[in-house]
Amino acid sequence: MIRVIRRRLAFALPVLIATSIGMFLLGAASPIDPAKQYAGAAAFTMSEENLRQIRENWGVDDPLPVQYARWLGNLLQGDLGWSTSRHQAVTEVIAARAGWTLLLIGITLVVVLAGSLLVGTLAAYRRGGLLDRGVRTVAYAVESMPVFWLALAAIAVFALGLGWFPAGGLTDVRATSTSFGDVAHHLVLPVTVLAISQAPWFVLFVRDSVAESLREDHVLAARARGLAGRTVLFGHALRTGLLPFLTLIGTHLPELVGGSVLVETVFSLPGLGAVSVQAALGSDFPLLAAITLITTAVVLTANLLTDLAYTAADPRVRIDG
Amino acid sequence: MLRLLGTAAVALLALTACSAPATPGSTSAGGAIVVATSGEPDTLNPILGYGSDGAALIFDGLVARDAENNLIPALAAELPAVSADGRTVTAKLRTGVTFHDGGPLTADDVVFTYTSVLDPAVDSTLRSDLDMLTGVTATDPSTVVFTLKYAYAPFLQRLTLGIVPAKALSGQDVNKSGFNQKPVGTGPYQVTSWTPGDRLVLAANDTWWGGKPANSGVIVAFVADDNVRAQRARSGEFDAVELAPKLATGFAGFTVHKVPTADYRGVMLPMNDPVTGDVTIRKALNAAVDRQAMVTGVLAGAGEPAYGPVPPTSPFHVATQPAPVNLDEAGWVAGADGIRAKNGQRAEFTLMYPATDSLRKELALAVTADAKKAGIEVKPEGLTWDAIEPRMKNDALIMGWGTPYDPDFVSYKLFGGQFAGQGFFNPGSYRSEVVDKALQAGRDNADPAERKTAYATFQQQLAADAPWVFLTYLQHTYAVRDDLAGVTPRVEAHEHDVANSLWWNVHTWTRK
């Protein structure tokens, strides 16, 4: 196990370096001037000299290798650099926002996993039945809906129409503190929308793989031995069907992150979503690089955890082969 | 393994819940007024560009503007005195003014603020606005003297810049100071908390020199998306909200304010192009565009026709009317397809607009349709600003700008011959000696009557040369809850956000 982790870490480092270099190259290919982005409308009345001075202060006109070396040097000293689009240290920008994005993604993941396991398994158990056909129809329909559309529809129905939930924000706009209940109330709609938008993949996958394993010999044998339906379903069929499910979670994580960007924007949540868009539009290399690296690291870690869980769940699997 | 995932998720939740940025408690926030805007500042430091046009809520300048945009003394005891040669400006400070942290305001704070803007090491976006300033000195604790390179008539208009306490910033890197997120000013409100991407919470400064604010505080919610802002306002979260004109309908319990602005949109016509370089074509276009139809159709009524860069609300405004021209007589004769040509040159040109700006796109399409009726073919092209910039010298562009404060501010650089072809200043390379002289006279002369004559000449010459086809002045649209009293719209500039919007005087707003 330790060897696996060590090998993965050795592999992760080159991936992270390659990602960050790619990020800088893509950023350099963009024609956007960060100083003009920072100045906003004032850019139109500012002298070229004024803009040049700001660019010089930031060193954004330096050759790309110089900028990269400076960024890497700072990183090694634990400094993520200076965000030109937010005019704040990158660590401060991320510290203020990453928690909310993790919270959104974390709860959504739990909801999606629990929900899709339950619904998928039930659909598989009564495959061909009303529930099964209904679930599949809805899943295909939802899969074709853009997440921002779902979000706006949810606001129209549940916030404006019924008035059950707030239409956006993290807390009540007048709240003087960040209380648990208030945040929870505000997160219901975003989490539900994000979970529903991600659910079809998982539900259909669970349904198919459980349906398949219900036909496998050992499950049929268990049935033949007269074991109760529930024991067969959860003890035998689900267990075999679930192993590939772990892989799906790992590979699907980037999409969840992508979806959260849109959901955060529609529900005006102060997470990393809006700020990443701002960083990209403002050619803010340090902030963009940091967010990209963190996302890559999260995905790599998730993949590692998935594989570790896989080995734990099925001793026959040897990923260190 | 499910249990493993569950545990991880719970741990994650616990972790994030602990690190959640908590807003410090404030007992008065219940009665606060909630306003919502799309633009969030990236800094709250006036030196770096926050609220440079005054009304910054958190800060005061030496001078401020009243409901008619007239200058009134603020931190200065009276309007600063300008010397006879116009190159020395002396400001006497109001006595007894304190910052939010209790420290007294002195001339050193004013000197620090302005010298920081001039310091090349500071990332200020205002430095070129103060091109004329050579030095600021404190002659005694309550007197500040500004020395100018040349006489600059509208200089007092530049003194709306918020004053920061030197004590809080001197000896630090102004660009990276924590002050930029949690500033200290002298204004009617002090910052309680700023959660970037969410909201700015301000509490009333009960010891403000201008009198105790009429409400307990202001919360500025930042909601970038137009539709989301409108929906959240409908659900009752906001007291006042900035809206796109077409979204400002069906608000029960709200009054919609359409606020006049100096924010114009027009077509910049480059002199280098063989078609737009021809004055008869430019004048024909100027007469052909149906401005009223654009106001009704494109702006949903929230605007008014524009004929020049000085808004009708300005005392310097002169009305000009585009006269129809006879293109046939000028040699531009219609061909088989209805498009005119002269000496083998077809009357056609490209009109660029920023692709993401739907308003400018619709204006470009309206111009295209109107021009076609006059026998001129316009080819609209939506691009990014970075693609537009290198082409501005040769292709027409839908531009927008405008300030109600002084005609010198934008027009000097936008139409001055010495700025021809310099970035966004005068991209079409328009040159007119009459205009150059008039703009210089308006800048040099302190006498209001002479300035008025100068800017009248400027506007008439501009109408004769038509280097731009001015289309519309926008109105900025806001919805305000009916139970609020004290709302006083005033003419707005192109920019409007936390500081400079309908809520410029929010410290006087009360609930009925």
CSV table of N, CA, C and O in Angstrom, one decimal, chain A residues 200-255:
chain,number,residue,atom,x,y,z
A,200,PRO,N,-27.5,11.4,-13.5
A,200,PRO,CA,-27.8,10.5,-14.5
A,200,PRO,C,-26.7,9.4,-14.7
A,200,PRO,O,-27.0,8.2,-14.8
A,201,TRP,N,-25.5,9.9,-14.9
A,201,TRP,CA,-24.3,9.0,-15.1
A,201,TRP,C,-24.3,7.9,-14.0
A,201,TRP,O,-24.2,6.7,-14.3
A,202,PHE,N,-24.4,8.3,-12.8
A,202,PHE,CA,-24.2,7.4,-11.7
A,202,PHE,C,-25.4,6.5,-11.6
A,202,PHE,O,-25.3,5.3,-11.4
A,203,VAL,N,-26.6,7.0,-11.7
A,203,VAL,CA,-27.8,6.2,-11.6
A,203,VAL,C,-27.8,5.1,-12.7
A,203,VAL,O,-28.0,3.9,-12.4
A,204,LEU,N,-27.6,5.5,-13.9
A,204,LEU,CA,-27.6,4.6,-15.0
A,204,LEU,C,-26.5,3.5,-14.9
A,204,LEU,O,-26.7,2.3,-15.1
A,205,PHE,N,-25.4,4.0,-14.4
A,205,PHE,CA,-24.3,3.0,-14.2
A,205,PHE,C,-24.6,2.0,-13.1
A,205,PHE,O,-24.5,0.8,-13.3
A,206,VAL,N,-25.1,2.4,-12.0
A,206,VAL,CA,-25.5,1.5,-10.9
A,206,VAL,C,-26.6,0.6,-11.4
A,206,VAL,O,-26.5,-0.7,-11.2
A,207,ARG,N,-27.5,1.1,-12.1
A,207,ARG,CA,-28.7,0.3,-12.5
A,207,ARG,C,-28.1,-0.8,-13.4
A,207,ARG,O,-28.5,-2.0,-13.3
A,208,ASP,N,-27.3,-0.5,-14.4
A,208,ASP,CA,-26.8,-1.5,-15.4
A,208,ASP,C,-25.9,-2.5,-14.7
A,208,ASP,O,-26.0,-3.7,-14.9
A,209,SER,N,-25.0,-2.0,-13.9
A,209,SER,CA,-24.1,-3.0,-13.3
A,209,SER,C,-24.7,-3.9,-12.3
A,209,SER,O,-24.4,-5.0,-12.2
A,210,VAL,N,-25.7,-3.4,-11.5
A,210,VAL,CA,-26.4,-4.2,-10.6
A,210,VAL,C,-27.3,-5.2,-11.3
A,210,VAL,O,-27.3,-6.4,-11.0
A,211,ALA,N,-27.9,-4.7,-12.4
A,211,ALA,CA,-28.8,-5.6,-13.2
A,211,ALA,C,-27.9,-6.7,-13.8
A,211,ALA,O,-28.3,-7.9,-13.8
A,212,GLU,N,-26.7,-6.4,-14.2
A,212,GLU,CA,-25.8,-7.4,-14.8
A,212,GLU,C,-25.4,-8.4,-13.7
A,212,GLU,O,-25.5,-9.6,-14.0
A,213,SER,N,-25.0,-7.9,-12.6
A,213,SER,CA,-24.5,-8.9,-11.6
A,213,SER,C,-25.7,-9.8,-11.0
A,213,SER,O,-25.4,-10.8,-10.5
A,214,LEU,N,-26.9,-9.2,-11.1
A,214,LEU,CA,-28.0,-10.1,-10.7
A,214,LEU,C,-28.1,-11.3,-11.5
A,214,LEU,O,-28.7,-12.3,-11.1
A,215,ARG,N,-27.5,-11.3,-12.7
A,215,ARG,CA,-27.6,-12.4,-13.6
A,215,ARG,C,-26.4,-13.3,-13.5
A,215,ARG,O,-26.3,-14.3,-14.2
A,216,GLU,N,-25.4,-12.9,-12.7
A,216,GLU,CA,-24.2,-13.7,-12.6
A,216,GLU,C,-24.4,-15.0,-11.8
A,216,GLU,O,-25.3,-15.0,-10.9
A,217,ASP,N,-23.5,-15.9,-12.0
A,217,ASP,CA,-23.7,-17.3,-11.4
A,217,ASP,C,-23.8,-17.2,-9.9
A,217,ASP,O,-24.6,-17.8,-9.3
A,218,HIS,N,-22.8,-16.5,-9.3
A,218,HIS,CA,-22.8,-16.6,-7.8
A,218,HIS,C,-24.0,-15.9,-7.2
A,218,HIS,O,-24.5,-16.3,-6.2
A,219,VAL,N,-24.6,-15.0,-7.9
A,219,VAL,CA,-25.8,-14.4,-7.4
A,219,VAL,C,-27.0,-15.3,-7.6
A,219,VAL,O,-27.8,-15.5,-6.7
A,220,LEU,N,-27.0,-15.9,-8.8
A,220,LEU,CA,-28.1,-16.9,-9.0
A,220,LEU,C,-28.0,-18.0,-8.1
A,220,LEU,O,-29.0,-18.5,-7.5
A,221,ALA,N,-26.8,-18.4,-7.8
A,221,ALA,CA,-26.5,-19.5,-6.9
A,221,ALA,C,-27.0,-19.2,-5.5
A,221,ALA,O,-27.7,-20.0,-4.8
A,222,ALA,N,-26.7,-17.9,-5.1
A,222,ALA,CA,-27.2,-17.5,-3.8
A,222,ALA,C,-28.7,-17.5,-3.7
A,222,ALA,O,-29.3,-17.9,-2.7
A,223,ARG,N,-29.3,-17.1,-4.7
A,223,ARG,CA,-30.8,-17.1,-4.8
A,223,ARG,C,-31.3,-18.5,-4.7
A,223,ARG,O,-32.2,-18.8,-3.9
A,224,ALA,N,-30.6,-19.4,-5.4
A,224,ALA,CA,-31.0,-20.8,-5.5
A,224,ALA,C,-30.9,-21.4,-4.1
A,224,ALA,O,-31.7,-22.3,-3.7
A,225,ARG,N,-29.9,-20.9,-3.3
A,225,ARG,CA,-29.8,-21.4,-1.9
A,225,ARG,C,-30.9,-21.0,-1.1
A,225,ARG,O,-31.0,-21.3,0.1
A,226,GLY,N,-31.8,-20.1,-1.6
A,226,GLY,CA,-32.9,-19.7,-0.8
A,226,GLY,C,-32.7,-18.5,0.1
A,226,GLY,O,-33.5,-18.2,1.0
A,227,LEU,N,-31.6,-17.7,-0.2
A,227,LEU,CA,-31.4,-16.5,0.6
A,227,LEU,C,-32.4,-15.4,0.3
A,227,LEU,O,-32.9,-15.4,-0.8
A,228,ALA,N,-32.6,-14.6,1.3
A,228,ALA,CA,-33.7,-13.6,1.1
A,228,ALA,C,-33.3,-12.6,0.0
A,228,ALA,O,-32.1,-12.4,-0.2
A,229,GLY,N,-34.2,-12.0,-0.7
A,229,GLY,CA,-34.0,-11.1,-1.8
A,229,GLY,C,-33.1,-10.0,-1.4
A,229,GLY,O,-32.2,-9.6,-2.1
A,230,ARG,N,-33.3,-9.4,-0.2
A,230,ARG,CA,-32.6,-8.2,0.2
A,230,ARG,C,-31.1,-8.6,0.4
A,230,ARG,O,-30.2,-7.9,0.0
A,231,THR,N,-30.8,-9.8,1.0
A,231,THR,CA,-29.5,-10.2,1.2
A,231,THR,C,-28.8,-10.4,-0.1
A,231,THR,O,-27.6,-10.0,-0.3
A,232,VAL,N,-29.5,-11.0,-1.1
A,232,VAL,CA,-28.9,-11.3,-2.4
A,232,VAL,C,-28.5,-10.0,-3.0
A,232,VAL,O,-27.4,-9.7,-3.5
A,233,LEU,N,-29.5,-9.0,-3.0
A,233,LEU,CA,-29.3,-7.8,-3.7
A,233,LEU,C,-28.2,-7.0,-3.1
A,233,LEU,O,-27.2,-6.5,-3.8
A,234,PHE,N,-28.2,-6.8,-1.8
A,234,PHE,CA,-27.2,-5.9,-1.2
A,234,PHE,C,-25.9,-6.6,-0.8
A,234,PHE,O,-24.8,-6.1,-0.9
A,235,GLY,N,-26.0,-7.9,-0.5
A,235,GLY,CA,-24.8,-8.7,-0.1
A,235,GLY,C,-24.0,-9.2,-1.2
A,235,GLY,O,-22.8,-9.2,-1.2
A,236,HIS,N,-24.7,-9.6,-2.3
A,236,HIS,CA,-24.0,-10.2,-3.4
A,236,HIS,C,-23.9,-9.3,-4.6
A,236,HIS,O,-22.9,-8.9,-5.1
A,237,ALA,N,-25.1,-9.0,-5.2
A,237,ALA,CA,-25.2,-8.3,-6.5
A,237,ALA,C,-24.5,-6.9,-6.4
A,237,ALA,O,-23.7,-6.5,-7.2
A,238,LEU,N,-25.0,-6.1,-5.3
A,238,LEU,CA,-24.5,-4.7,-5.2
A,238,LEU,C,-23.0,-4.7,-5.0
A,238,LEU,O,-22.2,-3.9,-5.6
A,239,ARG,N,-22.5,-5.7,-4.3
A,239,ARG,CA,-21.0,-5.7,-3.9
A,239,ARG,C,-20.2,-5.9,-5.2
A,239,ARG,O,-19.2,-5.1,-5.4
A,240,THR,N,-20.6,-6.8,-6.1
A,240,THR,CA,-19.8,-7.0,-7.3
A,240,THR,C,-20.0,-5.8,-8.2
A,240,THR,O,-19.1,-5.3,-8.9
A,241,GLY,N,-21.3,-5.3,-8.3
A,241,GLY,CA,-21.6,-4.2,-9.2
A,241,GLY,C,-20.9,-2.9,-8.8
A,241,GLY,O,-20.7,-2.0,-9.6
A,242,LEU,N,-20.5,-2.8,-7.5
A,242,LEU,CA,-20.1,-1.5,-7.0
A,242,LEU,C,-18.6,-1.2,-7.4
A,242,LEU,O,-18.2,-0.1,-7.4
A,243,LEU,N,-17.8,-2.3,-7.6
A,243,LEU,CA,-16.4,-2.0,-7.8
A,243,LEU,C,-16.1,-1.0,-8.9
A,243,LEU,O,-15.4,-0.1,-8.7
A,244,PRO,N,-16.7,-1.2,-10.1
A,244,PRO,CA,-16.4,-0.3,-11.2
A,244,PRO,C,-16.9,1.1,-10.8
A,244,PRO,O,-16.5,2.1,-11.4
A,245,PHE,N,-17.9,1.2,-10.0
A,245,PHE,CA,-18.6,2.4,-9.6
A,245,PHE,C,-17.5,3.4,-9.0
A,245,PHE,O,-17.6,4.6,-9.2
A,246,LEU,N,-16.6,2.8,-8.2
A,246,LEU,CA,-15.6,3.6,-7.6
A,246,LEU,C,-14.7,4.3,-8.7
A,246,LEU,O,-14.4,5.5,-8.5
A,247,THR,N,-14.4,3.6,-9.7
A,247,THR,CA,-13.6,4.2,-10.8
A,247,THR,C,-14.4,5.4,-11.4
A,247,THR,O,-13.9,6.4,-11.7
A,248,LEU,N,-15.7,5.2,-11.6
A,248,LEU,CA,-16.6,6.2,-12.2
A,248,LEU,C,-16.5,7.5,-11.3
A,248,LEU,O,-16.4,8.6,-11.9
A,249,ILE,N,-16.5,7.3,-10.0
A,249,ILE,CA,-16.5,8.5,-9.1
A,249,ILE,C,-15.2,9.3,-9.4
A,249,ILE,O,-15.2,10.5,-9.6
A,250,GLY,N,-14.1,8.5,-9.5
A,250,GLY,CA,-12.8,9.2,-9.7
A,250,GLY,C,-12.7,9.9,-11.0
A,250,GLY,O,-12.3,11.1,-11.1
A,251,THR,N,-13.2,9.3,-12.0
A,251,THR,CA,-13.1,9.9,-13.4
A,251,THR,C,-14.1,11.0,-13.5
A,251,THR,O,-14.0,11.9,-14.4
A,252,HIS,N,-15.2,11.0,-12.7
A,252,HIS,CA,-16.3,12.0,-12.9
A,252,HIS,C,-16.0,13.3,-12.1
A,252,HIS,O,-16.7,14.3,-12.3
A,253,LEU,N,-15.1,13.3,-11.2
A,253,LEU,CA,-14.8,14.4,-10.3
A,253,LEU,C,-14.6,15.7,-11.1
A,253,LEU,O,-15.2,16.7,-10.7
A,254,PRO,N,-13.8,15.7,-12.1
A,254,PRO,CA,-13.6,17.0,-12.9
A,254,PRO,C,-14.9,17.6,-13.4
A,254,PRO,O,-15.0,18.8,-13.4
A,255,GLU,N,-15.8,16.7,-13.8
A,255,GLU,CA,-17.1,17.2,-14.3
A,255,GLU,C,-17.9,17.9,-13.2
A,255,GLU,O,-18.6,18.9,-13.4
